[in-house]
Coordinates of C-alpha atoms in Angstrom, one line a residue:
Chain A
M1 CA -28.1 28.1 -9.2
E2 CA -27.0 24.7 -9.9
P3 CA -26.0 24.1 -13.5
S4 CA -28.6 22.1 -15.2
N5 CA -28.3 19.1 -17.3
A6 CA -30.2 21.1 -20.0
C7 CA -29.9 18.6 -22.8
A8 CA -30.4 15.0 -21.5
P9 CA -30.0 12.6 -24.4
T10 CA -33.5 11.9 -25.8
R11 CA -34.8 11.5 -29.3
S12 CA -35.8 15.1 -29.5
C13 CA -32.6 16.5 -28.2
P14 CA -29.7 14.1 -29.2
P15 CA -26.3 14.6 -27.7
P16 CA -23.9 16.1 -29.9
K17 CA -21.4 13.3 -29.9
F18 CA -20.9 9.8 -28.4
V19 CA -18.1 7.4 -27.7
V20 CA -17.6 4.1 -29.5
D21 CA -16.3 1.7 -27.0
N22 CA -14.9 -1.7 -27.7
V23 CA -16.6 -3.2 -24.7
D24 CA -19.8 -1.3 -24.2
G25 CA -20.6 -0.1 -27.8
D26 CA -22.0 3.3 -28.1
I27 CA -21.9 5.5 -25.0
R28 CA -23.9 8.6 -25.0
P29 CA -23.0 11.1 -22.2
S30 CA -25.3 13.9 -21.7
H31 CA -24.4 17.5 -22.2
L32 CA -23.2 18.0 -18.6
E33 CA -21.5 14.6 -18.5
W34 CA -19.4 15.7 -21.6
Q35 CA -18.4 18.9 -19.8
V36 CA -17.1 16.8 -16.9
I37 CA -15.3 14.4 -19.3
D38 CA -13.5 17.3 -20.9
T39 CA -12.0 18.7 -17.6
P40 CA -8.3 18.2 -16.9
S41 CA -9.3 16.4 -13.8
F42 CA -11.2 13.8 -15.5
Q43 CA -8.8 13.6 -18.4
R44 CA -6.0 12.6 -15.9
L45 CA -7.8 9.1 -15.9
R46 CA -6.4 8.6 -19.4
K47 CA -3.0 8.4 -17.7
L48 CA -3.9 5.8 -15.1
K49 CA -3.6 2.2 -16.3
Q50 CA -6.5 0.0 -15.0
L51 CA -4.3 -3.0 -14.4
Q52 CA -1.5 -1.4 -12.7
M53 CA 1.7 -3.4 -13.7
G54 CA -0.2 -5.9 -15.8
Y55 CA 1.1 -4.5 -18.9
L56 CA 4.6 -5.7 -18.0
V57 CA 3.2 -9.2 -18.7
Y58 CA 0.2 -8.6 -21.0
P59 CA 1.5 -6.1 -23.4
N60 CA -2.0 -4.8 -24.4
A61 CA -3.1 -4.3 -20.8
T62 CA -2.7 -0.6 -21.1
H63 CA -6.3 0.3 -21.0
T64 CA -7.1 3.0 -18.6
R65 CA -9.4 4.2 -15.8
F66 CA -10.8 6.7 -18.3
A67 CA -12.2 3.9 -20.6
H68 CA -13.5 2.0 -17.6
S69 CA -15.3 5.1 -16.2
L70 CA -17.1 5.6 -19.4
G71 CA -18.0 1.9 -19.4
V72 CA -19.4 2.1 -15.9
L73 CA -21.6 5.2 -17.0
K74 CA -22.9 2.8 -19.7
V75 CA -23.7 0.1 -17.2
M76 CA -25.4 2.7 -15.0
Q77 CA -27.5 3.9 -17.8
R78 CA -28.7 0.3 -18.5
I79 CA -29.5 -0.3 -14.8
L80 CA -31.5 2.9 -14.6
D81 CA -33.2 2.0 -18.0
S82 CA -34.4 -1.3 -16.5
G83 CA -37.3 0.2 -14.6
V84 CA -35.4 1.3 -11.5
V85 CA -37.5 3.9 -9.6
A86 CA -35.7 7.0 -9.0
T87 CA -36.3 10.8 -9.3
D88 CA -34.7 12.6 -12.3
T89 CA -32.3 14.3 -10.1
Q90 CA -31.3 10.9 -8.5
R91 CA -30.8 9.5 -12.0
E92 CA -28.6 12.4 -13.0
D93 CA -26.5 12.1 -9.8
L94 CA -26.2 8.2 -10.0
R95 CA -25.0 8.6 -13.7
L96 CA -22.4 11.3 -12.6
A97 CA -21.4 9.1 -9.6
A98 CA -20.9 6.2 -12.0
L99 CA -18.8 8.3 -14.4
L100 CA -16.7 9.9 -11.6
H101 CA -16.3 6.9 -9.3
D102 CA -12.6 6.3 -10.0
I103 CA -11.7 10.0 -10.2
G104 CA -9.6 9.8 -6.9
H105 CA -7.4 6.8 -8.0
Y106 CA -3.7 7.1 -7.3
P107 CA -1.0 6.6 -9.7
Y108 CA -0.8 2.8 -10.4
S109 CA -4.0 2.7 -8.3
H110 CA -3.8 0.4 -5.3
L111 CA 0.1 0.2 -5.4
L112 CA 0.6 3.7 -4.0
E113 CA -2.7 3.8 -2.2
G114 CA -1.9 0.8 -0.1
V115 CA 1.6 1.9 1.0
D116 CA 0.6 2.0 4.7
K117 CA -0.2 -1.7 4.6
V118 CA 3.1 -2.8 3.4
I119 CA 5.3 -4.9 5.7
L120 CA 9.1 -4.6 4.8
T121 CA 10.9 -7.9 4.4
E122 CA 13.2 -7.2 7.4
E123 CA 10.1 -6.4 9.5
R124 CA 8.8 -9.9 8.7
L125 CA 12.1 -11.6 9.4
D126 CA 12.8 -10.4 12.9
P127 CA 9.8 -10.9 15.1
A128 CA 11.9 -9.9 18.3
K129 CA 12.8 -6.4 16.9
E130 CA 10.3 -3.7 17.9
K131 CA 8.6 -1.9 15.0
S132 CA 5.8 0.5 14.5
A133 CA 2.6 -0.6 13.0
L134 CA 1.4 2.9 12.5
G135 CA 3.0 6.1 11.3
T136 CA 2.6 9.2 13.3
G137 CA 1.0 11.3 10.4
P138 CA -2.4 10.6 8.8
A139 CA -2.6 7.4 6.6
Y140 CA -3.1 7.6 2.8
P141 CA -6.8 8.1 2.4
D142 CA -8.9 5.6 0.3
H143 CA -9.3 6.7 -3.4
E144 CA -12.9 7.4 -2.7
D145 CA -12.0 10.0 -0.1
V146 CA -9.4 11.5 -2.6
G147 CA -12.2 11.6 -5.2
R148 CA -14.5 13.6 -2.9
E149 CA -11.7 16.0 -2.2
I150 CA -11.1 16.5 -6.0
L151 CA -14.7 16.9 -6.7
L152 CA -15.1 19.6 -4.0
H153 CA -11.8 21.5 -4.6
Q154 CA -10.8 21.2 -8.2
P155 CA -12.1 24.4 -9.9
D156 CA -12.8 22.7 -13.2
L157 CA -15.2 20.2 -11.8
S158 CA -16.8 22.3 -9.1
R159 CA -17.5 25.0 -11.6
I160 CA -19.4 22.7 -13.9
L161 CA -21.2 20.7 -11.2
G162 CA -21.8 23.5 -8.7
R163 CA -21.1 23.0 -5.0
E164 CA -24.3 21.3 -4.1
R165 CA -24.2 18.7 -6.9
A166 CA -20.6 18.1 -6.4
E167 CA -21.3 17.3 -2.6
R168 CA -24.2 15.0 -3.5
V169 CA -22.2 13.1 -6.2
G170 CA -19.2 12.8 -4.0
H171 CA -21.4 11.4 -1.2
L172 CA -22.9 8.9 -3.7
F173 CA -19.6 7.4 -5.1
A174 CA -18.0 7.5 -1.6
R175 CA -21.3 6.2 -0.2
T176 CA -21.2 8.6 2.6
E177 CA -24.7 10.1 2.1
V178 CA -26.8 9.8 5.2
A179 CA -29.6 8.6 3.0
D180 CA -33.0 6.9 3.4
Q181 CA -32.8 3.2 3.4
Q182 CA -34.3 2.9 -0.2
L183 CA -31.8 5.3 -1.7
S184 CA -29.0 3.7 0.2
K185 CA -29.8 0.3 -1.3
L186 CA -30.1 1.8 -4.7
I187 CA -26.6 3.5 -4.5
H188 CA -24.8 0.4 -3.0
S189 CA -26.3 -2.2 -5.3
S190 CA -26.1 -0.3 -8.5
L191 CA -22.5 1.2 -8.0
D192 CA -21.3 -2.3 -7.3
M193 CA -22.2 -3.3 -10.8
D194 CA -19.0 -1.6 -12.0
R195 CA -17.4 -5.1 -12.0
L196 CA -19.5 -5.9 -15.0
D197 CA -17.4 -3.4 -17.0
Y198 CA -13.9 -4.2 -15.7
L199 CA -14.2 -8.0 -16.0
I200 CA -14.8 -7.8 -19.8
R201 CA -12.5 -4.9 -20.4
D202 CA -9.6 -6.6 -18.6
S203 CA -10.3 -9.8 -20.3
Q204 CA -10.2 -8.3 -23.7
A205 CA -7.1 -6.2 -23.1
T206 CA -5.2 -9.2 -21.7
G207 CA -6.4 -11.9 -24.0
V208 CA -7.5 -14.1 -21.0
P209 CA -10.9 -15.1 -21.7
Y210 CA -12.3 -16.0 -18.3
G211 CA -13.8 -12.5 -17.7
L212 CA -16.0 -12.6 -20.8
V213 CA -19.4 -12.6 -18.8
D214 CA -22.8 -12.4 -20.4
I215 CA -23.2 -8.6 -19.5
N216 CA -26.2 -8.3 -21.8
Y217 CA -28.1 -11.1 -20.3
L218 CA -27.3 -9.9 -16.8
L219 CA -28.3 -6.3 -17.5
N220 CA -31.5 -7.3 -19.3
H221 CA -32.5 -9.2 -16.1
V222 CA -32.0 -6.5 -13.5
K223 CA -34.9 -5.9 -11.3
Q224 CA -35.7 -3.7 -8.2
S225 CA -37.6 -4.7 -5.2
P226 CA -40.2 -2.5 -3.5
S227 CA -37.6 -1.7 -0.8
G228 CA -35.1 -0.5 -3.4
T229 CA -32.7 -3.4 -3.6
I230 CA -31.4 -4.2 -7.1
G231 CA -31.1 -7.9 -8.1
I232 CA -31.3 -10.1 -11.0
S233 CA -34.1 -12.4 -12.1
H234 CA -33.9 -16.1 -11.3
K235 CA -33.3 -16.7 -15.1
A236 CA -29.9 -15.1 -14.8
V237 CA -28.5 -17.3 -12.0
A238 CA -26.1 -19.0 -14.3
A239 CA -24.8 -15.7 -15.8
A240 CA -24.3 -14.5 -12.2
E241 CA -22.5 -17.6 -11.2
H242 CA -20.3 -17.1 -14.3
L243 CA -19.6 -13.5 -13.2
L244 CA -18.4 -14.6 -9.8
L245 CA -16.3 -17.5 -11.0
A246 CA -14.9 -15.3 -13.7
R247 CA -13.9 -12.6 -11.2
S248 CA -11.9 -15.2 -9.2
F249 CA -10.2 -16.7 -12.2
L250 CA -9.3 -13.3 -13.6
F251 CA -7.9 -12.2 -10.3
R252 CA -5.9 -15.3 -10.0
V253 CA -4.6 -15.4 -13.6
V254 CA -4.1 -11.6 -14.3
C255 CA -3.8 -9.7 -11.0
Q256 CA -1.9 -12.4 -9.1
H257 CA 0.1 -13.6 -12.1
K258 CA 3.5 -14.4 -10.7
T259 CA 5.5 -11.9 -12.7
T260 CA 3.0 -9.1 -12.4
Y261 CA 2.7 -9.6 -8.7
G262 CA 6.4 -9.9 -8.2
F263 CA 6.9 -6.5 -10.0
E264 CA 4.0 -5.0 -7.9
E265 CA 5.5 -6.3 -4.6
A266 CA 8.9 -4.8 -5.5
A267 CA 7.2 -1.5 -6.2
R268 CA 5.3 -1.7 -2.9
Q269 CA 8.5 -2.4 -1.0
L270 CA 10.2 0.4 -2.8
L271 CA 7.4 3.0 -2.2
R272 CA 7.3 2.2 1.5
R273 CA 10.9 2.6 1.9
L274 CA 11.0 6.0 0.1
R275 CA 7.9 7.2 2.0
D276 CA 9.6 6.3 5.3
R277 CA 12.8 8.0 4.2
A278 CA 10.7 11.1 3.2
Q279 CA 9.1 11.1 6.6
A280 CA 12.5 11.0 8.3
G281 CA 13.5 14.1 6.4
G282 CA 15.4 12.3 3.6
E283 CA 14.9 12.1 -0.2
G284 CA 11.6 10.4 -1.1
Y285 CA 11.7 11.6 -4.8
G286 CA 8.2 13.0 -4.4
V287 CA 6.4 10.1 -2.7
P288 CA 3.9 11.9 -0.5
K289 CA 4.9 11.7 3.2
D290 CA 1.4 11.1 4.5
G291 CA -2.3 11.4 3.8
A292 CA -2.3 15.1 4.3
E293 CA 0.1 15.6 1.4
V294 CA -2.0 13.3 -0.8
L295 CA -5.1 15.4 -0.1
A296 CA -3.1 18.6 -0.8
I297 CA -2.2 17.2 -4.1
A298 CA -5.9 16.3 -4.8
R299 CA -6.8 20.0 -4.2
S300 CA -4.0 21.6 -6.2
E301 CA -2.8 21.8 -9.8
K302 CA -0.4 19.1 -9.1
L303 CA -3.2 16.6 -9.5
R304 CA -2.7 16.8 -13.2
T305 CA 0.6 15.3 -12.9
F306 CA -0.4 12.7 -10.3
T307 CA -0.5 9.9 -12.9
D308 CA 1.3 6.7 -13.6
A309 CA 4.2 8.8 -15.0
F310 CA 4.6 10.3 -11.4
L311 CA 5.6 7.0 -10.1
D312 CA 7.6 6.0 -13.4
D313 CA 9.7 9.1 -12.7
I314 CA 10.3 8.0 -9.1
F315 CA 11.3 4.6 -10.1
V316 CA 13.8 6.1 -12.7
R317 CA 15.3 8.5 -10.1
A318 CA 15.5 5.7 -7.5
A319 CA 17.4 3.5 -10.0
S320 CA 20.1 6.1 -10.7
S321 CA 23.6 5.8 -9.8
D322 CA 23.1 8.8 -7.4
E323 CA 20.9 6.7 -5.1
P324 CA 22.8 5.8 -1.9
D325 CA 20.6 3.1 -0.7
E326 CA 21.7 -0.2 -2.4
L327 CA 18.4 -1.9 -1.8
I328 CA 16.3 1.0 -3.0
K329 CA 18.4 1.0 -6.2
I330 CA 18.1 -2.8 -6.7
L331 CA 14.3 -2.7 -6.3
A332 CA 13.9 0.4 -8.7
T333 CA 16.4 -1.1 -11.2
A334 CA 14.4 -4.3 -11.4
I335 CA 11.2 -2.4 -12.3
V336 CA 12.8 0.1 -14.7
S337 CA 14.9 -2.5 -16.6
R338 CA 12.1 -5.0 -16.4
R339 CA 14.1 -7.7 -14.5
P340 CA 11.2 -9.7 -13.0
P341 CA 11.5 -10.8 -9.4
R342 CA 12.2 -14.5 -9.6
L343 CA 9.8 -17.0 -8.0
I344 CA 11.7 -19.1 -5.5
W345 CA 8.9 -21.1 -3.7
E346 CA 5.1 -21.1 -4.0
K347 CA 2.2 -22.8 -2.4
H348 CA -1.5 -22.6 -3.3
T349 CA -4.4 -23.6 -1.0
F350 CA -8.1 -23.9 -1.7
R351 CA -10.1 -24.5 1.4
K352 CA -12.6 -23.1 3.9
R353 CA -11.5 -19.6 5.0
Q354 CA -11.5 -20.4 8.6
D355 CA -9.1 -23.4 8.1
D356 CA -6.3 -21.6 6.3
H357 CA -4.6 -19.7 9.0
N358 CA -2.0 -22.4 9.7
D359 CA -0.5 -22.1 6.2
G360 CA 0.4 -18.5 6.7
H361 CA 2.0 -19.3 10.1
L362 CA 4.1 -22.1 8.6
F363 CA 5.3 -19.9 5.7
Q364 CA 6.1 -17.0 8.1
Q365 CA 8.1 -19.4 10.3
E366 CA 10.2 -20.8 7.5
C367 CA 11.1 -17.3 6.3
Q368 CA 12.0 -16.1 9.8
L369 CA 14.1 -19.2 10.3
Q370 CA 16.0 -19.2 7.1
L371 CA 16.0 -16.2 5.0
A372 CA 18.5 -14.1 6.9
R373 CA 20.9 -16.9 6.7
L374 CA 20.3 -17.6 3.0
A375 CA 20.8 -13.9 2.4
A376 CA 24.2 -13.9 4.2
E377 CA 25.3 -17.1 2.5
K378 CA 24.5 -15.8 -1.1
S379 CA 25.8 -12.2 -0.3
I380 CA 22.4 -10.6 -1.0
L381 CA 20.4 -8.2 1.1
P382 CA 17.5 -9.7 3.1
G383 CA 15.3 -7.0 1.5
Q384 CA 15.9 -8.7 -1.8
F385 CA 13.6 -11.4 -0.8
L386 CA 9.9 -10.6 -1.2
V387 CA 7.7 -12.5 1.2
C388 CA 4.2 -12.5 -0.2
D389 CA 1.1 -13.7 1.6
L390 CA -1.5 -12.9 -1.3
K391 CA -5.0 -11.8 -0.7
P392 CA -7.4 -14.6 -0.5
L393 CA -9.7 -15.0 -3.4
G394 CA -13.2 -15.9 -2.6
F395 CA -16.3 -16.0 -4.9
E396 CA -19.2 -14.1 -3.3
S397 CA -18.3 -12.7 0.0
R398 CA -17.4 -9.3 1.3
G399 CA -13.9 -8.3 0.4
S400 CA -13.3 -11.7 -1.2
S401 CA -12.1 -12.8 2.2
M402 CA -14.9 -14.2 4.2
S403 CA -16.5 -17.4 3.9
K404 CA -20.2 -17.9 3.2
A405 CA -20.9 -18.8 6.8
E406 CA -18.9 -15.9 8.1
A407 CA -20.6 -13.6 5.6
R408 CA -23.9 -14.7 6.7
K409 CA -23.2 -14.4 10.2
A410 CA -21.5 -11.1 9.7
L411 CA -23.7 -9.2 7.4
E412 CA -26.9 -7.9 8.7
E413 CA -29.3 -6.5 6.2
S414 CA -27.3 -3.2 6.5
E415 CA -24.1 -4.8 5.5
R416 CA -25.1 -6.8 2.5
E417 CA -25.6 -4.4 -0.4
E418 CA -22.5 -5.5 -2.2
M419 CA -23.5 -9.1 -2.7
I420 CA -25.2 -10.2 -5.9
R421 CA -29.0 -10.8 -5.2
V422 CA -31.3 -13.0 -7.0
F423 CA -35.1 -12.9 -7.2
E424 CA -35.3 -16.6 -6.6
K425 CA -38.7 -17.2 -8.2
P426 CA -40.8 -15.2 -10.6
D427 CA -43.1 -14.0 -7.9
S428 CA -40.3 -13.3 -5.4
V429 CA -40.8 -9.8 -3.8
E430 CA -37.2 -9.4 -2.3
P431 CA -34.1 -10.9 -3.7
V432 CA -31.9 -13.2 -1.7
D433 CA -28.0 -13.5 -1.7
I434 CA -26.8 -15.9 -4.4
V435 CA -25.0 -18.0 -1.8
D436 CA -28.4 -18.7 -0.3
I437 CA -29.8 -20.4 -3.4
K438 CA -29.4 -24.1 -2.9
H439 CA -29.0 -25.0 -6.4
S440 CA -26.4 -22.6 -7.0
I441 CA -22.7 -23.6 -7.3
L442 CA -22.0 -20.7 -4.9
H443 CA -24.0 -22.4 -2.2
E444 CA -21.4 -25.0 -2.1
I445 CA -18.2 -23.3 -2.8
G446 CA -18.9 -19.9 -1.4
A447 CA -17.3 -20.9 1.8
H448 CA -13.9 -21.6 0.1
V449 CA -11.0 -19.3 -0.7
F450 CA -8.0 -19.7 -3.0
R451 CA -4.8 -18.5 -1.5
S452 CA -1.3 -18.2 -2.5
Y453 CA 2.0 -17.8 -0.6
R454 CA 5.2 -16.9 -2.5
L455 CA 8.7 -16.2 -2.1
Y456 CA 10.6 -14.1 -4.7
V457 CA 14.2 -12.8 -5.0
V458 CA 14.9 -9.6 -6.7
H459 CA 18.2 -9.4 -8.5
P460 CA 18.9 -6.7 -11.1
K461 CA 21.7 -8.6 -12.9
D462 CA 21.2 -10.9 -16.0
D463 CA 23.2 -13.8 -14.6
Q464 CA 20.8 -14.7 -11.8
D465 CA 19.9 -18.3 -12.9
A466 CA 22.6 -20.0 -10.8
L467 CA 21.5 -18.0 -7.6
V468 CA 17.8 -18.7 -8.3
A469 CA 18.5 -22.5 -8.7
D470 CA 20.4 -22.5 -5.4
L471 CA 17.7 -20.7 -3.6
R472 CA 15.1 -23.0 -5.0
Q473 CA 17.1 -26.0 -3.9
A474 CA 17.4 -24.5 -0.4
V475 CA 13.7 -24.0 0.1
K476 CA 12.3 -27.0 -1.7
H477 CA 11.4 -28.9 1.4
W478 CA 9.2 -26.0 2.8
K479 CA 5.7 -27.2 3.3
Chain B
M1 CA -1.5 -10.3 7.4
N2 CA -0.6 -6.8 6.4
R3 CA 0.7 -3.8 8.4
R4 CA -2.7 -2.2 8.9
Q5 CA -4.3 -5.4 10.1
I6 CA -1.6 -5.7 12.7
A7 CA -2.2 -2.1 13.7
L8 CA -5.9 -2.8 13.9
K9 CA -5.4 -5.7 16.3
L10 CA -3.1 -3.5 18.4
V11 CA -5.5 -0.6 18.5
L12 CA -8.4 -2.9 19.5
A13 CA -6.3 -4.3 22.4
E14 CA -5.4 -0.8 23.5
L15 CA -9.1 0.3 23.5
D16 CA -10.1 -2.9 25.3
V17 CA -12.7 -3.5 22.5
P18 CA -13.1 -7.2 22.0
A19 CA -11.9 -8.4 18.6
T20 CA -14.8 -10.8 18.4
M21 CA -17.4 -11.0 15.6
D22 CA -19.9 -13.3 17.2
S23 CA -22.9 -11.0 17.5
F24 CA -24.2 -8.1 15.6
G25 CA -23.6 -5.9 18.7
D26 CA -19.9 -7.0 18.7
R27 CA -19.5 -6.1 15.1
L28 CA -21.4 -2.9 15.4
I29 CA -19.3 -1.8 18.4
L30 CA -16.0 -2.7 16.6
Q31 CA -17.0 -0.7 13.6
K32 CA -18.1 2.4 15.5
A33 CA -15.1 2.2 17.9
V34 CA -12.6 2.2 15.1
Y35 CA -14.5 5.0 13.4
L36 CA -14.4 7.1 16.6
A37 CA -10.7 6.1 17.0
Q38 CA -9.9 7.3 13.5
Q39 CA -11.7 10.6 14.1
A40 CA -9.7 11.0 17.3
G41 CA -6.5 10.8 15.2
I42 CA -5.6 7.2 15.2
P43 CA -4.4 6.8 11.4
L44 CA -5.7 3.4 10.4
G45 CA -6.9 4.8 7.2
Y46 CA -10.3 3.0 6.8
H47 CA -12.9 4.4 4.4
F48 CA -16.2 4.5 6.2
C49 CA -19.4 4.5 4.1
W50 CA -22.9 5.2 5.5
Y51 CA -24.9 2.0 5.9
L52 CA -28.2 1.6 7.6
R53 CA -26.7 1.5 11.1
G54 CA -24.2 4.4 10.6
P55 CA -20.6 4.5 9.6
Y56 CA -19.4 1.3 8.2
S57 CA -16.2 0.1 6.5
R58 CA -16.1 -2.9 4.4
D59 CA -12.3 -3.3 4.5
L60 CA -12.5 -3.2 8.3
T61 CA -14.9 -6.1 8.3
A62 CA -12.8 -8.1 6.1
D63 CA -9.6 -7.3 8.1
A64 CA -11.3 -7.9 11.5
Y65 CA -12.1 -11.5 10.3
S66 CA -8.5 -12.0 9.0
T67 CA -6.9 -10.9 12.2
L68 CA -9.0 -12.6 14.8
S69 CA -6.9 -15.7 15.2
E70 CA -3.4 -14.2 14.6
T71 CA -1.1 -12.5 17.1
P72 CA 1.6 -10.3 15.7
A73 CA 5.0 -10.2 17.4
G74 CA 7.3 -7.3 17.8
W75 CA 4.9 -4.7 16.6
T76 CA 4.0 -1.6 18.6
L77 CA 2.0 1.6 18.2
G78 CA 4.5 4.1 19.5
E79 CA 4.2 6.1 22.8
A80 CA 2.3 9.1 21.4
L81 CA -0.4 7.1 19.8
R82 CA -0.7 4.8 23.0
Q83 CA -1.3 7.9 25.1
K84 CA -4.0 9.0 22.8
L85 CA -5.5 5.5 22.8
A86 CA -5.5 5.5 26.7
R87 CA -7.6 8.6 26.7
L88 CA -10.0 7.0 24.2
S89 CA -10.1 3.9 26.1
D90 CA -11.4 5.6 29.2
F91 CA -14.1 7.1 27.0
M92 CA -15.1 3.7 25.5
R93 CA -15.2 2.2 28.9
Q94 CA -17.9 4.7 29.9
L95 CA -19.8 3.7 26.7
K96 CA -19.4 0.0 27.6
A97 CA -21.0 0.7 31.0
E98 CA -24.1 2.3 29.5
P99 CA -27.4 0.3 29.7
D100 CA -27.3 -0.1 25.9
P101 CA -23.7 0.2 24.7
V102 CA -24.6 -0.7 21.1
K103 CA -27.0 2.2 20.9
A104 CA -24.6 4.5 22.5
Y105 CA -21.9 3.7 19.9
E106 CA -24.3 3.9 17.2
L107 CA -25.7 7.3 18.2
L108 CA -22.3 9.0 18.7
A109 CA -20.6 7.5 15.5
S110 CA -23.7 8.4 13.5
V111 CA -24.0 12.0 14.7
L112 CA -20.2 12.5 14.3
F113 CA -20.4 11.1 10.8
S114 CA -23.2 13.4 9.7
V115 CA -21.3 16.4 10.9
N116 CA -17.7 15.3 9.7
T117 CA -19.0 14.6 6.2
G118 CA -20.5 18.1 6.0
Q119 CA -24.2 17.0 6.0
A120 CA -25.0 18.9 9.1
Q121 CA -23.5 21.7 11.2
V122 CA -22.2 21.0 14.6
G123 CA -24.7 23.1 16.4
D124 CA -27.6 22.1 14.3
C125 CA -29.1 19.2 16.4
G126 CA -32.5 19.7 14.6
R127 CA -31.0 19.0 11.2
I128 CA -28.9 16.1 12.6
T129 CA -32.1 14.6 14.1
Q130 CA -33.8 15.0 10.9
L131 CA -31.0 13.2 9.0
M132 CA -31.1 10.3 11.6
R133 CA -34.8 10.0 11.3
A134 CA -34.7 9.9 7.4
A135 CA -32.0 7.2 7.8
G136 CA -34.6 5.1 9.8
K137 CA -33.1 5.7 13.3
D138 CA -35.3 6.4 16.2
F139 CA -32.8 8.8 18.1
T140 CA -34.7 11.6 19.8
Q141 CA -33.7 15.3 19.6
E142 CA -32.6 15.0 23.3
E143 CA -30.4 12.0 22.6
V144 CA -28.9 13.8 19.7
N145 CA -28.3 16.9 21.9
G146 CA -26.6 14.7 24.5
A147 CA -24.5 13.1 21.8
V148 CA -23.2 16.4 20.3
Q149 CA -22.4 17.5 24.0
R150 CA -20.5 14.4 24.7
L151 CA -18.5 14.6 21.4
R152 CA -17.7 18.1 22.4
T153 CA -16.5 17.2 25.8
H154 CA -14.3 14.5 24.4
S155 CA -12.9 16.8 21.8
F156 CA -14.3 14.9 18.6
L157 CA -16.2 18.1 17.8
P158 CA -15.2 21.8 18.5
A159 CA -16.5 23.4 21.6
A160 CA -19.5 25.7 21.2

């Protein structure tokens, strides 16, 4: 029999304890949720920083996926309390899915998860040289797939949840349940509310105020349509606009901060090199060779050590004097010794998404024409340059990368759950996308994306100012 | 453009699936073709959710838009993967020749998804049909039977 949530938090049966959270106030997990929280698999989230290498710039940005997961549980509770129609089992499952939605995150989150996407500098610089776009082994799986694997195969969680519920909850947060349309809408639109927690949490931790959105007002104006879609009342349009602008600002200022991003790009280049070396039979210091190895970790006791410290140890080993590859050592030393990659050149654009391809081509061409020569002149390795084409930041469009027009064209009803929906009038039956509300700021700027192109140099020594000045001079004419 | 976006562009070219996003049918075929390719062992690494029309990847949509106008230089897929893609490409040509290719892709990808995510057993076509109906699809049991057979023939599912 499936373990039951015997003591749901009610007045007559109060939970034995609660969490006092600096963002969400009192969080009251149910008895079953406390059992989940107390498992080693869940406690691992205490050792995964939410903002990856953000702490190297913002000293207090050491908050974790653990705190965020509890916060998302609270957000889900408030959504469910707003009159959402769902069965008791669906409510319990949705709460568990909210709590467990980040259970599969990798060490330093997206840094390691995205290693298959990384282009090495030398691959960028030599267009004529043949190189493989795909490895032969399975790609690293998405953290949601890793999460499902953990839920189904880690004994601590599967014992508490039972096989059936573990499968259901795994399907919910990975959004893989072949569900009826109403439930599907409820899942997608409610679970996407997790940004309400991380925006405020990240803002408070960094001291960057842009993410301080009016979470109470938004959650107090959540409504559900007869077809199951969750949206906000027309009264909360301004709060929703603030949320979307805040997300863009926070990404730009915190996640794409020049120093944080430089460290993270150095780490991505390092991890891809170590992974490739491990695949070729060399020393990878434990970087998983492929997706199969990641899933094996997710199923085993090794999961408990698959934390930020797992990568910290790899960085230290790669920076040691025993490391034979000079470039690997330089990249690792920069991270371990906190020698930030230095920004040599940078360009920002803010334009309609479909108009911005040319900037990327120009940047790529300049790098291909000049960086190998500059590296030779300055006696540095080409791989010490970090060529960065940053992810475009949009406002309200899928993946922050599509314009409003593209999004509208692309997204049939089945593809739109992630967008913020608004019940435009008091008597509106179904909500519309916020970009479709003519008086919304998003109606005008939703088609635009902010984008940055950057060139860094990594140099682990202290006396790099002269080199950096020379390089800046050499590329100052780039358009 | 990142390495996976480059790989996506190359895979679509090998499969002869147009990288166009103009109509809903184009976009549905692109989604389902990449899902089927991944299940056949092309390691693109996209996470597919279940949306109303079957398996769907948000990252794939974003990447498809990012890669449409760019042509990578110097990148290849390697001989082993190209051979695998050549076999898949034959299969997808058959789908393209069907009277309703969009439905054919949706049916095959949806049936495969329901089995590969453990929500139905391979041989349990009744359960698969039931799931599809609950999800609002009008596939008949005969169509589901045919899809399972076809997926078996092309090694997406183990033989009976």
